[in-house]
Tab-separated table of C-alpha atoms in Angstrom:
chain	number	residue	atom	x	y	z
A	1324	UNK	CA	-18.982	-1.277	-15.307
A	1325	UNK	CA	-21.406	-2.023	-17.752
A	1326	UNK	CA	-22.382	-4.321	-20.126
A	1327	UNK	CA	-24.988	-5.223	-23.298
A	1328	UNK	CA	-27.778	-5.856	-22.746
A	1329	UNK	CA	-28.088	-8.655	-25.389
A	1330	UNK	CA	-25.332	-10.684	-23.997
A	1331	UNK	CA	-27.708	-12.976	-22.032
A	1332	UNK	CA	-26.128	-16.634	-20.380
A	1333	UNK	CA	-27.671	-19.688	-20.918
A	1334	UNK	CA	-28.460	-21.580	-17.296
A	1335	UNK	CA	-28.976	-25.231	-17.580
A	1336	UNK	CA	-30.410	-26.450	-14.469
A	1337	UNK	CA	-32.418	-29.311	-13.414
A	1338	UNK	CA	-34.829	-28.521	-11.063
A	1339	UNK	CA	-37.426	-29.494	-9.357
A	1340	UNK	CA	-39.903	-26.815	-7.399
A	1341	UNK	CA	-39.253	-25.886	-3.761
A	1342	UNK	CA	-42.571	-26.165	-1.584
A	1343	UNK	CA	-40.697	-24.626	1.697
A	1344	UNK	CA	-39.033	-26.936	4.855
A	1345	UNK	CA	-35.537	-27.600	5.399
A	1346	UNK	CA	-33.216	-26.579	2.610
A	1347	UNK	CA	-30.893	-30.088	1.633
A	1348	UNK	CA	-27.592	-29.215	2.630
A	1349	UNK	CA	-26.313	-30.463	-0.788
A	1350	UNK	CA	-28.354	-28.422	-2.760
A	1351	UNK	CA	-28.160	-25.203	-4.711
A	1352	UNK	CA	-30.742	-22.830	-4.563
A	1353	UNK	CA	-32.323	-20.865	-7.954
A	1354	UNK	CA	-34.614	-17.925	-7.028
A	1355	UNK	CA	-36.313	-16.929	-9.958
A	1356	UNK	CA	-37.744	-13.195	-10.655
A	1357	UNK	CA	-41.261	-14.255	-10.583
A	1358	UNK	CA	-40.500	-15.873	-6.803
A	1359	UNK	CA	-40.050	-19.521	-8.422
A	1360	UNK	CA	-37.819	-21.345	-6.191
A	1361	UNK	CA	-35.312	-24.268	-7.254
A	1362	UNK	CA	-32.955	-26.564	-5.557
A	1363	UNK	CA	-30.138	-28.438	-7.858
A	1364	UNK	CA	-26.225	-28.713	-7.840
A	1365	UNK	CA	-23.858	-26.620	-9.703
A	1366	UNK	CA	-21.945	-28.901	-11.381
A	1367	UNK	CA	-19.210	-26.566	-12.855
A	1368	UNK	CA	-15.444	-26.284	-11.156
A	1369	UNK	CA	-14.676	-22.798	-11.515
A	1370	UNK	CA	-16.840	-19.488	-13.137
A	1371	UNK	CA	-14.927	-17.549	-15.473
A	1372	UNK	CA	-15.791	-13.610	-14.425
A	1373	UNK	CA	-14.401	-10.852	-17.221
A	1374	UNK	CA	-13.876	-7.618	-14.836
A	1375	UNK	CA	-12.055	-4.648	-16.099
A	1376	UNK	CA	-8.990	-6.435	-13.907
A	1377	UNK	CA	-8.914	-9.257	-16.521
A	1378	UNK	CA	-10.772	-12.605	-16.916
A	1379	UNK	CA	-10.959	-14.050	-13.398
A	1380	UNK	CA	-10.945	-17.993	-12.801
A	1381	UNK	CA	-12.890	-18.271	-9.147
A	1382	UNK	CA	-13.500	-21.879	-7.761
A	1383	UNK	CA	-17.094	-22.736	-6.934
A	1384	UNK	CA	-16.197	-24.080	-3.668
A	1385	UNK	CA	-15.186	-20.274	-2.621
A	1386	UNK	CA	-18.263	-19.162	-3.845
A	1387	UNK	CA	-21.348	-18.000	-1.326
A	1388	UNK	CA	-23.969	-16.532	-3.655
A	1389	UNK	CA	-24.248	-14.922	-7.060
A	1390	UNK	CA	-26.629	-11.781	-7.637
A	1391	UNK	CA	-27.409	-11.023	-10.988
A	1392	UNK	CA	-27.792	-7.486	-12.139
A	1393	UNK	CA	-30.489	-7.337	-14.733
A	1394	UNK	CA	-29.295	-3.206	-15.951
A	1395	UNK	CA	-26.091	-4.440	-17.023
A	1396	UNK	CA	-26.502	-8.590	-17.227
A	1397	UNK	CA	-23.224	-8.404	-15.010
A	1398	UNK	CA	-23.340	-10.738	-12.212
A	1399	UNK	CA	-21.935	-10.168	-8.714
A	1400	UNK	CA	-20.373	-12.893	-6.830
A	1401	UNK	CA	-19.622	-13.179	-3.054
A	1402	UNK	CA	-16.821	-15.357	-1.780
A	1403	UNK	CA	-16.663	-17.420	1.657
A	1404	UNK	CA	-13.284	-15.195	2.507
A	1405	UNK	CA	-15.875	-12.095	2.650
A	1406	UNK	CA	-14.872	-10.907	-1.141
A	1407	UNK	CA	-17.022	-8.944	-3.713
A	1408	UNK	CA	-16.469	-9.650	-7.081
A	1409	UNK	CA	-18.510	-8.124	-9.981
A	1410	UNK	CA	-18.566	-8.408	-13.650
A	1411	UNK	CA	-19.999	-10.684	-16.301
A	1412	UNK	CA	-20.128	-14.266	-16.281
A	1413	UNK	CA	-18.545	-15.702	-19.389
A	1414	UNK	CA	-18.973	-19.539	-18.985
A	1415	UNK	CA	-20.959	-20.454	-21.807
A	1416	UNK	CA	-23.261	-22.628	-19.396
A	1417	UNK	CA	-23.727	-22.853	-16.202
A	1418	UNK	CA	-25.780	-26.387	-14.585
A	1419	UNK	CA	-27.126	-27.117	-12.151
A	1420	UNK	CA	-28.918	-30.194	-11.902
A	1421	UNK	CA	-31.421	-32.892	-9.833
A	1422	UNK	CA	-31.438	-36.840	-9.929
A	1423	UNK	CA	-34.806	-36.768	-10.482
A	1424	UNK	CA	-35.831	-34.557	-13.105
A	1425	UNK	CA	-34.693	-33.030	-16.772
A	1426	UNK	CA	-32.570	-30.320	-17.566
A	1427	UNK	CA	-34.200	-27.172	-17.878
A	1428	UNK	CA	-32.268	-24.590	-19.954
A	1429	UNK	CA	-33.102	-20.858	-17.838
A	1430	UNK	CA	-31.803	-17.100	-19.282
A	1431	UNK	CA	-29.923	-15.446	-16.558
A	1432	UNK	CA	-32.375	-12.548	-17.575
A	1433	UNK	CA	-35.126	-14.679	-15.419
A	1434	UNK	CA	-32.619	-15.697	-12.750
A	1435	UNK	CA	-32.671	-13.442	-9.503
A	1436	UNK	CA	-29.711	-14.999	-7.437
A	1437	UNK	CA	-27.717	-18.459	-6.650
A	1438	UNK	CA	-27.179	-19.462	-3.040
A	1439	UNK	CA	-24.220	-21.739	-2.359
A	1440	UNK	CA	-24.693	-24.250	0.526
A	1441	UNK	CA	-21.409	-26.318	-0.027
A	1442	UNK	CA	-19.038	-25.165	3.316
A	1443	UNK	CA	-16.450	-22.644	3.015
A	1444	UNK	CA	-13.014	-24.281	2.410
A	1445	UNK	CA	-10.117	-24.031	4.872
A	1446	UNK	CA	-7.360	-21.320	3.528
A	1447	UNK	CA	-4.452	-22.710	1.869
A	1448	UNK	CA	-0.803	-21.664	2.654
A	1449	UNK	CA	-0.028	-18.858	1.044
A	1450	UNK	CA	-2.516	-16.319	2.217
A	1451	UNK	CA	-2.428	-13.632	0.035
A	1452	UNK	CA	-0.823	-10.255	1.874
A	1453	UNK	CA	-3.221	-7.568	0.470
A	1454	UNK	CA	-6.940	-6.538	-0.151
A	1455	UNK	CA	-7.321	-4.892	-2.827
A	1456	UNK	CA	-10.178	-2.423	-3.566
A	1457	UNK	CA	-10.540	-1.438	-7.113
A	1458	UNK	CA	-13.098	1.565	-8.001
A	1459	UNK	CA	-14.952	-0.585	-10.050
A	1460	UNK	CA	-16.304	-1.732	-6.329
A	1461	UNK	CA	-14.450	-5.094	-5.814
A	1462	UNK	CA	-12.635	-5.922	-3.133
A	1463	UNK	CA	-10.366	-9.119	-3.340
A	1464	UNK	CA	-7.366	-10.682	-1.605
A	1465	UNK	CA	-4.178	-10.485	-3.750
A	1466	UNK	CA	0.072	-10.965	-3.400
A	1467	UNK	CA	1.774	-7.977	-4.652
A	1468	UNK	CA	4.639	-9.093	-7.203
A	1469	UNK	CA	6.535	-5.690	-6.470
A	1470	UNK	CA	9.017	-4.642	-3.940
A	1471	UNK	CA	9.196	-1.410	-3.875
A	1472	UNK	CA	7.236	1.831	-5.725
A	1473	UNK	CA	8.545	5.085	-6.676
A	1474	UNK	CA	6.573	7.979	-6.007
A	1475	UNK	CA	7.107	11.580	-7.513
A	1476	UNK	CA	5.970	14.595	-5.449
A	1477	UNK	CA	6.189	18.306	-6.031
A	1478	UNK	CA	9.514	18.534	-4.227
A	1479	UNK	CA	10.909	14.998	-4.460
A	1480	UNK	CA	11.006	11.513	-5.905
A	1481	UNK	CA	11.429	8.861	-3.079
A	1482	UNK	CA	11.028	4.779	-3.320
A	1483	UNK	CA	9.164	3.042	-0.975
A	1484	UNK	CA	9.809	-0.211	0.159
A	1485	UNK	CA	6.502	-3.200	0.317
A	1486	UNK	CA	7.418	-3.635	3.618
A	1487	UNK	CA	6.866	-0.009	4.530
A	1488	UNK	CA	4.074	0.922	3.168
A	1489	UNK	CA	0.577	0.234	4.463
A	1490	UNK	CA	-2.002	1.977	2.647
A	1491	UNK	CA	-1.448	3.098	-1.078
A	1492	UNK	CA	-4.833	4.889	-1.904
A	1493	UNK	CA	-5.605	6.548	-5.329
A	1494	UNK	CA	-8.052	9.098	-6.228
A	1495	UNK	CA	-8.557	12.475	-8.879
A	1496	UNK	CA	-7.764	15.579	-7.547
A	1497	UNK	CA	-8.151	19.064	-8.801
A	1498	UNK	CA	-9.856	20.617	-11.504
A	1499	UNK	CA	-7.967	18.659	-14.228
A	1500	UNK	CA	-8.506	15.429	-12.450
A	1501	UNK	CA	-4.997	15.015	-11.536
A	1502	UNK	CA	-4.782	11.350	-11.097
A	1503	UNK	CA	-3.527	11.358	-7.088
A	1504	UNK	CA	-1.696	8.420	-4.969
A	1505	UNK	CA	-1.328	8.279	-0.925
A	1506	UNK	CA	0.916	6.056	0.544
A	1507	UNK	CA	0.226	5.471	4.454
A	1508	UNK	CA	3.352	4.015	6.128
A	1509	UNK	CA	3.397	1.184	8.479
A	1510	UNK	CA	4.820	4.258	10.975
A	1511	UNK	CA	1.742	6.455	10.035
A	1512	UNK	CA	3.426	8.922	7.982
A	1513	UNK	CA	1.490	9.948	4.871
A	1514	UNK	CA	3.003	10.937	1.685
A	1515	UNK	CA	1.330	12.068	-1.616
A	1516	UNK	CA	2.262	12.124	-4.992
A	1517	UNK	CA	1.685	10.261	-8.456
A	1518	UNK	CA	3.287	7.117	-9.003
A	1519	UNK	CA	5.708	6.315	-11.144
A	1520	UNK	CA	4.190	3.172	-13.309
A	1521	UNK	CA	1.016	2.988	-14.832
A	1522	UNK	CA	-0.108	-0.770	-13.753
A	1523	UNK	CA	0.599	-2.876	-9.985
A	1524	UNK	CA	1.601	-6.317	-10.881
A	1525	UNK	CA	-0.681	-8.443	-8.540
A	1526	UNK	CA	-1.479	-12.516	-8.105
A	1527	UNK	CA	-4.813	-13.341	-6.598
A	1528	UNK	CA	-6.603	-16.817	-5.943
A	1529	UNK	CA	-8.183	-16.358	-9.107
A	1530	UNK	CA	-5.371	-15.047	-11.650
A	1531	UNK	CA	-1.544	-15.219	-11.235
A	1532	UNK	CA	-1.194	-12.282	-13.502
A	1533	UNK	CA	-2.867	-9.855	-12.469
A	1534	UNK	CA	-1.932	-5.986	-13.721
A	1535	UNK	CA	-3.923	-3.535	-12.689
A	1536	UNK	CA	-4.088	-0.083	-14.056
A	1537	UNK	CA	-3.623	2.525	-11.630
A	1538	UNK	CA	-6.065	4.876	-13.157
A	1539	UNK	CA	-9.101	1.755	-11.424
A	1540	UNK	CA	-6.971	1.751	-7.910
A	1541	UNK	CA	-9.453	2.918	-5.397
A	1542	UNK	CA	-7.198	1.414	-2.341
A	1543	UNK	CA	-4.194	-1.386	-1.724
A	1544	UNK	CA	-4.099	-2.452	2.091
A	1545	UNK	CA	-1.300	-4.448	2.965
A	1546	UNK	CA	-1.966	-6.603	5.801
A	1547	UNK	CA	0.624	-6.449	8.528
A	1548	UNK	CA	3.086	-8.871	8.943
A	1549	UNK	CA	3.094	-11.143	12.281
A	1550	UNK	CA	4.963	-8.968	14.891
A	1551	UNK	CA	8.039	-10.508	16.617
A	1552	UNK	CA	7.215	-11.978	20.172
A	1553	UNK	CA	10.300	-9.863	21.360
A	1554	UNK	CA	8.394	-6.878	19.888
A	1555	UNK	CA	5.085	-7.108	22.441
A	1556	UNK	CA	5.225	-5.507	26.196
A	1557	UNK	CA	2.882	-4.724	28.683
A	1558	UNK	CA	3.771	-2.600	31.725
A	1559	UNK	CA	2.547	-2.480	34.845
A	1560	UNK	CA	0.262	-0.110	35.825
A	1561	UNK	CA	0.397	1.048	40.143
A	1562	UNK	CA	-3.787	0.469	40.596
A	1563	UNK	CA	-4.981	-1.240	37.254
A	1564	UNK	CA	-2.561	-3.774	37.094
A	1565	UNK	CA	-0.822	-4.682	34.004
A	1566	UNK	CA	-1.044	-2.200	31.010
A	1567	UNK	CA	-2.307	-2.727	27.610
A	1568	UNK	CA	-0.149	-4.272	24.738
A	1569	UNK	CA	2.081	-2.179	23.538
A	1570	UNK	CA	4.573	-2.892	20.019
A	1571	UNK	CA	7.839	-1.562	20.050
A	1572	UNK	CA	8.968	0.398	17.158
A	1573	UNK	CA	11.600	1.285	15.441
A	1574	UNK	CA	13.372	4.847	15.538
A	1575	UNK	CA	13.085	7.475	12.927
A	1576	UNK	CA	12.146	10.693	11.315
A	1577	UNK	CA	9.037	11.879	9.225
A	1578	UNK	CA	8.047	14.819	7.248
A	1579	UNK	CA	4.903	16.534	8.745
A	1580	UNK	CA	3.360	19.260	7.505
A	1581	UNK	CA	2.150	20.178	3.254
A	1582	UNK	CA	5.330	19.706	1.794
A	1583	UNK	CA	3.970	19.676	-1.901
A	1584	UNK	CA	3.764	23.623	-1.418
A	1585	UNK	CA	-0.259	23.936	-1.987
A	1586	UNK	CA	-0.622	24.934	1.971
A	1587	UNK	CA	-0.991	28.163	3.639
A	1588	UNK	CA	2.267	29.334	5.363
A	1589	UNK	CA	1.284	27.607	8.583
A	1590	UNK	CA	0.809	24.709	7.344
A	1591	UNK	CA	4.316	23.975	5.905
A	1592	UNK	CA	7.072	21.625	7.559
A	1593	UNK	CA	8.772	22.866	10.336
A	1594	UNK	CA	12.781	23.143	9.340
């Protein structure tokens, strides 16, 4: 993703140097290109982030550090939950300031990175389900808002329920750059095709409505539900004791083999 290079932010801080020692544990730390050092507070809520995803609303307190890339005057931002979030900053000002001293206004073109020190926040109910890794290089938590997808292949058109799929990855294929979706199961089959609809309807932490074009799906991993205590065995093993945990699953049939027709004639399903 890029962006112009003219569209510089405005920081205003208020600073005071660093001379080394213990970092305050309320502070916010500035490191300048030239190796200046600065401590303050960010005083803002939230950063607004545009991304080709949308505008996304992230809450400082999720926030570990901010890198700014000085090619594109994007910024990338690193959550707490272990997320990677890149595109350009659009608050009109950011500050960050000191009791003691002035505001000092600094050009995110002289800024190197922002370090965090406020703790990570405990997760609130309603964990999202999903990480979702776009190709733009992201990777976020979201809630899909759909409950099933329809996927067309060369010899069929089958829908898929949420709860069966685990993997949906994305990627071009071919000489024409055939625009390609994989769905892993939750049983490990593997099924490719194109979908059906040109956008995922997601929520995240940071935007409720969240539609994201397939063409920028890189991967969608569901994260498994909790299994059922009646679901979990062991057995016992005659010298080693008792076995590894095992999950019991559910009967059923897959497809194996290239059923989209593009195999050699061993390689189609068996009949």
């Amino acid at each position: 993703m890029t962006f112009p290079k003219h569209a510089l932010l405005a920081l205003l801080v208020s600073v005071t140097p660093y001379t080394g020692g213990a970092q305050d544990n309320a502070g916010d730390t500035v490191t300048m290109l030239n190796g200046d050092i600065y401590v303050g507070r960010l005083l803002a809520n939230t950063l607004s982030l545009g991304t080709g995803m949308g505008e996304l609303e992230i809450p400082v307190a999720q926030v570990h550090s901010i890198n700014i890339d000085h090619d594109t005057q994007g910024a990338h931002i690193y959550t707490h939950a272990g997320e990677q979030l890149e595109g350009q900053l659009t608050n009109g000002e950011i500050q960050i300031s000191r009791l003691q001293d002035p505001s000092l206004p600094l050009s995110v073109g002289d800024i190197d990175n922002i370090r965090l020190s406020r703790p990570a926040q405990p997760e609130q109910p309603g964990v999202p389900s999903a990480w979702l890794e776009p190709t733009t290089g992201d990777r976020l938590r979201v809630e899909p808002r759909f409950e099933q997808l329809e996927l067309q292949s060369a010899d069929r058109q089958g829908q898929y329920e949420l709860a069966q799929l685990h993997h949906i990855d994305t990627s071009l294929h071919g000489f024409e750059d055939e625009l390609l979706t994989q769905f892993t199961l939750v049983n490990g089959t593997m099924i490719q095709g194109s979908l059906t609809t040109a956008s995922l309807p997601l929520s995240s932490p940071y935007r409720a409505d969240l539609e994201l074009p397939v063409e920028i799906l890189s991967r969608l991993s569901l994260v498994p539900r909790k299994v059922p205590k009646d679901d979990l065995f062991r057995h016992s093993l005659r010298a080693l004791g008792e076995g590894p945990q095992m999950i019991r699953l559910p009967g059923g049939t897959y497809l194996r083999g290239d059923y989209q027709g593009d195999g050699d004639d061993d390689e189609q399903p068996l009949s």
